[in-house]
Coordinates of C-alpha atoms in Angstrom, one line a residue:
M1 CA 4.6 10.9 25.8
S2 CA 4.2 14.1 23.7
D3 CA 5.6 14.9 20.3
A4 CA 7.4 18.0 19.3
E5 CA 5.4 20.3 17.0
H6 CA 6.7 21.6 13.7
A7 CA 10.4 21.7 13.6
P8 CA 11.7 25.3 13.4
V9 CA 12.7 26.6 10.0
A10 CA 16.3 27.8 9.9
P11 CA 17.0 31.2 8.2
E12 CA 18.2 31.0 4.6
G13 CA 21.9 30.4 4.5
A14 CA 22.1 29.3 8.1
A15 CA 24.0 26.2 9.1
P16 CA 21.9 23.0 9.4
D17 CA 20.2 22.6 12.8
A18 CA 21.4 19.7 14.8
S19 CA 17.9 19.2 16.1
E20 CA 16.5 18.3 12.7
P21 CA 15.6 14.6 12.3
T22 CA 18.4 13.9 9.7
G23 CA 21.8 12.3 9.9
P24 CA 23.0 9.9 12.6
L25 CA 21.1 9.5 15.8
T26 CA 22.1 11.5 18.8
S27 CA 22.3 10.0 22.3
G28 CA 19.1 11.8 23.2
E29 CA 17.2 10.4 20.2
V30 CA 18.5 6.9 21.1
R31 CA 17.1 7.2 24.6
R32 CA 13.7 8.4 23.3
I33 CA 13.6 5.6 20.7
R34 CA 14.2 3.1 23.5
R35 CA 11.3 4.5 25.4
V36 CA 8.9 4.5 22.4
L37 CA 10.0 1.2 20.7
P38 CA 8.6 -1.3 23.2
W39 CA 5.1 0.4 23.1
T40 CA 5.2 0.4 19.3
L41 CA 5.9 -3.3 19.3
V42 CA 3.2 -4.0 21.9
W43 CA 0.7 -2.1 19.8
A44 CA 1.7 -4.0 16.6
A45 CA 1.6 -7.3 18.4
G46 CA -1.9 -6.5 19.8
L47 CA -3.2 -5.8 16.3
I48 CA -1.7 -9.1 15.0
L49 CA -3.4 -11.0 17.8
L50 CA -6.7 -9.2 17.2
D51 CA -6.5 -9.8 13.4
Q52 CA -5.7 -13.5 13.8
A53 CA -8.3 -14.0 16.5
T54 CA -11.1 -12.4 14.4
K55 CA -10.0 -14.5 11.4
F56 CA -10.3 -17.6 13.5
W57 CA -13.7 -16.5 14.7
A58 CA -14.8 -15.9 11.1
E59 CA -13.6 -19.4 9.9
T60 CA -15.2 -21.2 12.8
T61 CA -18.5 -19.2 12.8
L62 CA -19.3 -18.0 9.3
E63 CA -20.3 -20.0 6.3
R64 CA -18.2 -19.3 3.3
G65 CA -19.7 -16.8 0.9
V66 CA -22.9 -16.3 3.0
G67 CA -23.6 -12.7 4.1
V68 CA -24.7 -12.0 7.7
P69 CA -26.1 -8.4 8.0
V70 CA -24.4 -6.3 10.7
I71 CA -25.5 -2.8 9.7
G72 CA -28.3 -3.5 7.3
E73 CA -26.9 -4.4 3.9
W74 CA -24.1 -1.9 4.2
I75 CA -21.8 -3.9 6.5
Q76 CA -22.0 -7.6 6.6
W77 CA -19.9 -10.6 7.8
R78 CA -19.0 -12.6 4.7
L79 CA -16.2 -15.2 4.8
V80 CA -14.0 -15.3 1.7
Y81 CA -10.5 -16.4 0.9
N82 CA -8.4 -14.0 -1.2
P83 CA -5.3 -15.4 -2.9
G84 CA -4.6 -11.9 -4.5
A85 CA -4.3 -8.3 -3.4
A86 CA -7.1 -5.9 -2.8
F87 CA -10.2 -6.7 -4.9
G88 CA -8.6 -10.1 -5.8
I89 CA -6.0 -8.5 -8.1
G90 CA -3.0 -10.6 -8.9
R91 CA -4.5 -13.9 -7.7
E92 CA -2.3 -15.8 -10.1
Y93 CA 0.9 -14.3 -8.5
T94 CA 0.4 -15.0 -4.8
W95 CA 4.1 -15.8 -4.3
I96 CA 5.0 -12.3 -5.7
L97 CA 2.6 -10.7 -3.2
T98 CA 4.3 -12.7 -0.5
I99 CA 7.7 -11.3 -1.5
V100 CA 6.2 -7.8 -1.6
A101 CA 4.7 -8.3 1.9
A102 CA 8.0 -9.5 3.3
L103 CA 9.9 -6.5 1.9
A104 CA 7.2 -4.2 3.3
V105 CA 7.6 -5.8 6.8
I106 CA 11.4 -5.4 6.6
G107 CA 11.1 -1.7 5.5
L108 CA 8.6 -1.0 8.3
A109 CA 10.8 -2.7 10.9
V110 CA 13.7 -0.5 9.9
F111 CA 11.5 2.6 10.2
V112 CA 10.0 1.5 13.5
A113 CA 13.5 1.1 15.0
R114 CA 14.2 4.8 14.3
I115 CA 10.9 6.4 15.6
S116 CA 10.9 8.5 18.7
S117 CA 7.5 10.2 18.2
A118 CA 4.5 8.7 19.9
R119 CA 2.1 9.8 17.2
W120 CA 4.3 8.3 14.5
A121 CA 4.7 5.1 16.6
I122 CA 0.9 4.7 16.6
A123 CA 0.6 5.1 12.8
V124 CA 3.6 3.0 11.8
G125 CA 2.9 0.4 14.5
A126 CA -0.6 -0.1 13.0
M127 CA 0.9 -0.6 9.6
F128 CA 3.6 -2.9 11.0
G129 CA 1.1 -5.1 12.8
G130 CA -1.2 -5.3 9.8
A131 CA 1.7 -6.1 7.4
I132 CA 3.1 -8.8 9.6
S133 CA -0.3 -10.5 10.1
H134 CA -0.9 -10.5 6.3
L135 CA 2.6 -11.9 5.7
G136 CA 1.8 -14.7 8.2
D137 CA -1.3 -15.6 6.2
R138 CA 0.7 -15.7 3.0
L139 CA 3.4 -17.9 4.5
F140 CA 1.4 -20.3 6.6
R141 CA -2.2 -20.6 5.4
D142 CA -3.5 -23.0 2.8
P143 CA -3.0 -24.0 0.1
E144 CA 0.7 -24.0 0.6
F145 CA 3.7 -22.2 2.0
A146 CA 4.2 -18.7 0.6
R147 CA 1.0 -19.0 -1.4
G148 CA -1.5 -18.7 1.4
E149 CA -4.9 -17.1 1.0
I150 CA -5.9 -14.1 3.1
V151 CA -9.0 -14.6 5.3
D152 CA -11.5 -11.7 4.7
F153 CA -14.8 -11.4 6.4
I154 CA -15.9 -7.7 6.6
D155 CA -18.1 -6.9 3.6
Y156 CA -18.3 -3.2 2.9
F157 CA -21.4 -2.3 0.8
G158 CA -20.9 -5.5 -1.3
F159 CA -17.9 -3.7 -2.8
F160 CA -14.9 -4.8 -0.8
V161 CA -14.3 -7.6 1.7
G162 CA -11.5 -7.1 4.2
N163 CA -10.3 -7.8 7.7
V164 CA -8.8 -6.1 10.8
A165 CA -5.3 -6.0 9.3
D166 CA -6.7 -4.1 6.3
I167 CA -8.2 -1.5 8.7
A168 CA -4.9 -1.2 10.5
L169 CA -3.0 -0.7 7.3
V170 CA -5.4 1.9 6.0
V171 CA -5.6 3.9 9.3
G172 CA -1.8 3.7 9.7
A173 CA -1.1 4.9 6.2
G174 CA -3.6 7.7 6.6
G175 CA -2.0 8.7 9.9
M176 CA 1.5 8.8 8.3
I177 CA 0.2 11.0 5.5
L178 CA -1.5 13.3 7.9
L179 CA 1.5 13.6 10.2
S180 CA 3.8 14.3 7.2
L181 CA 1.4 17.0 6.0
V182 CA 1.3 18.8 9.3
G183 CA 5.1 18.6 9.7
V184 CA 5.4 16.2 12.7
S185 CA 8.8 14.5 12.6
P186 CA 9.2 10.8 13.2
R187 CA 12.3 11.7 15.1
R188 CA 11.6 14.4 17.7
P189 CA 14.1 17.2 17.5
E190 CA 16.5 17.8 20.4
P191 CA 15.2 20.5 22.8
R192 CA 16.6 23.9 22.2
A193 CA 18.6 25.6 24.9
P194 CA 17.2 29.0 25.7
D195 CA 19.1 31.9 24.1
P196 CA 20.6 34.2 26.7
S197 CA 18.8 37.6 26.4
P198 CA 21.1 40.6 26.3
A199 CA 20.8 42.6 29.5
A200 CA 19.1 46.0 29.3
P201 CA 21.5 49.0 29.6
G202 CA 20.2 49.9 33.0
D203 CA 20.5 46.4 34.4
H204 CA 24.3 46.3 34.8
P205 CA 25.4 46.5 38.4
H206 CA 27.1 49.7 39.2
S207 CA 30.6 49.5 40.6
D208 CA 31.5 51.9 43.4

């Protein structure tokens, strides 16, 4: 699947172009969304499984708080449990973070359901999978429902400890920003019909 490049810019004062990704979905966009959506969901589901599998590995293999060098002292395995957001911020308000995570998942689900661009599907699908996996931790992990702690085990330079879902969220957000900056639309515009070229004066058939 390939994406449309930059949407054409209409001349000043011209009527809005029906190919622009605004307004209600056209039948063509609906067909393209139906082709892209299953792969987006498969991609997100794969990231959820990978995140949860690596967290299971970390909990069953690593000793809490003990660093295991991977790339010298720069990257280490270090199992920690985070009740807060990044850097442990907001650890007293885990339930609020759960609500925020749930709202983020709902918003991303709505967005995912309207994407017909493969590149946007990769970026948003990564964020969708990461957000769902984190929400699952918040809802179902100890110490109690909706107050669960996130399992972190990738220690970056002793500055930040994260997990696979964090990587998916950061890469997905970066991809969305980049695609927005270069003008790639989440909803591929309808293909333009070629404009009929006026015939040259000498091209008209002569009548006898």
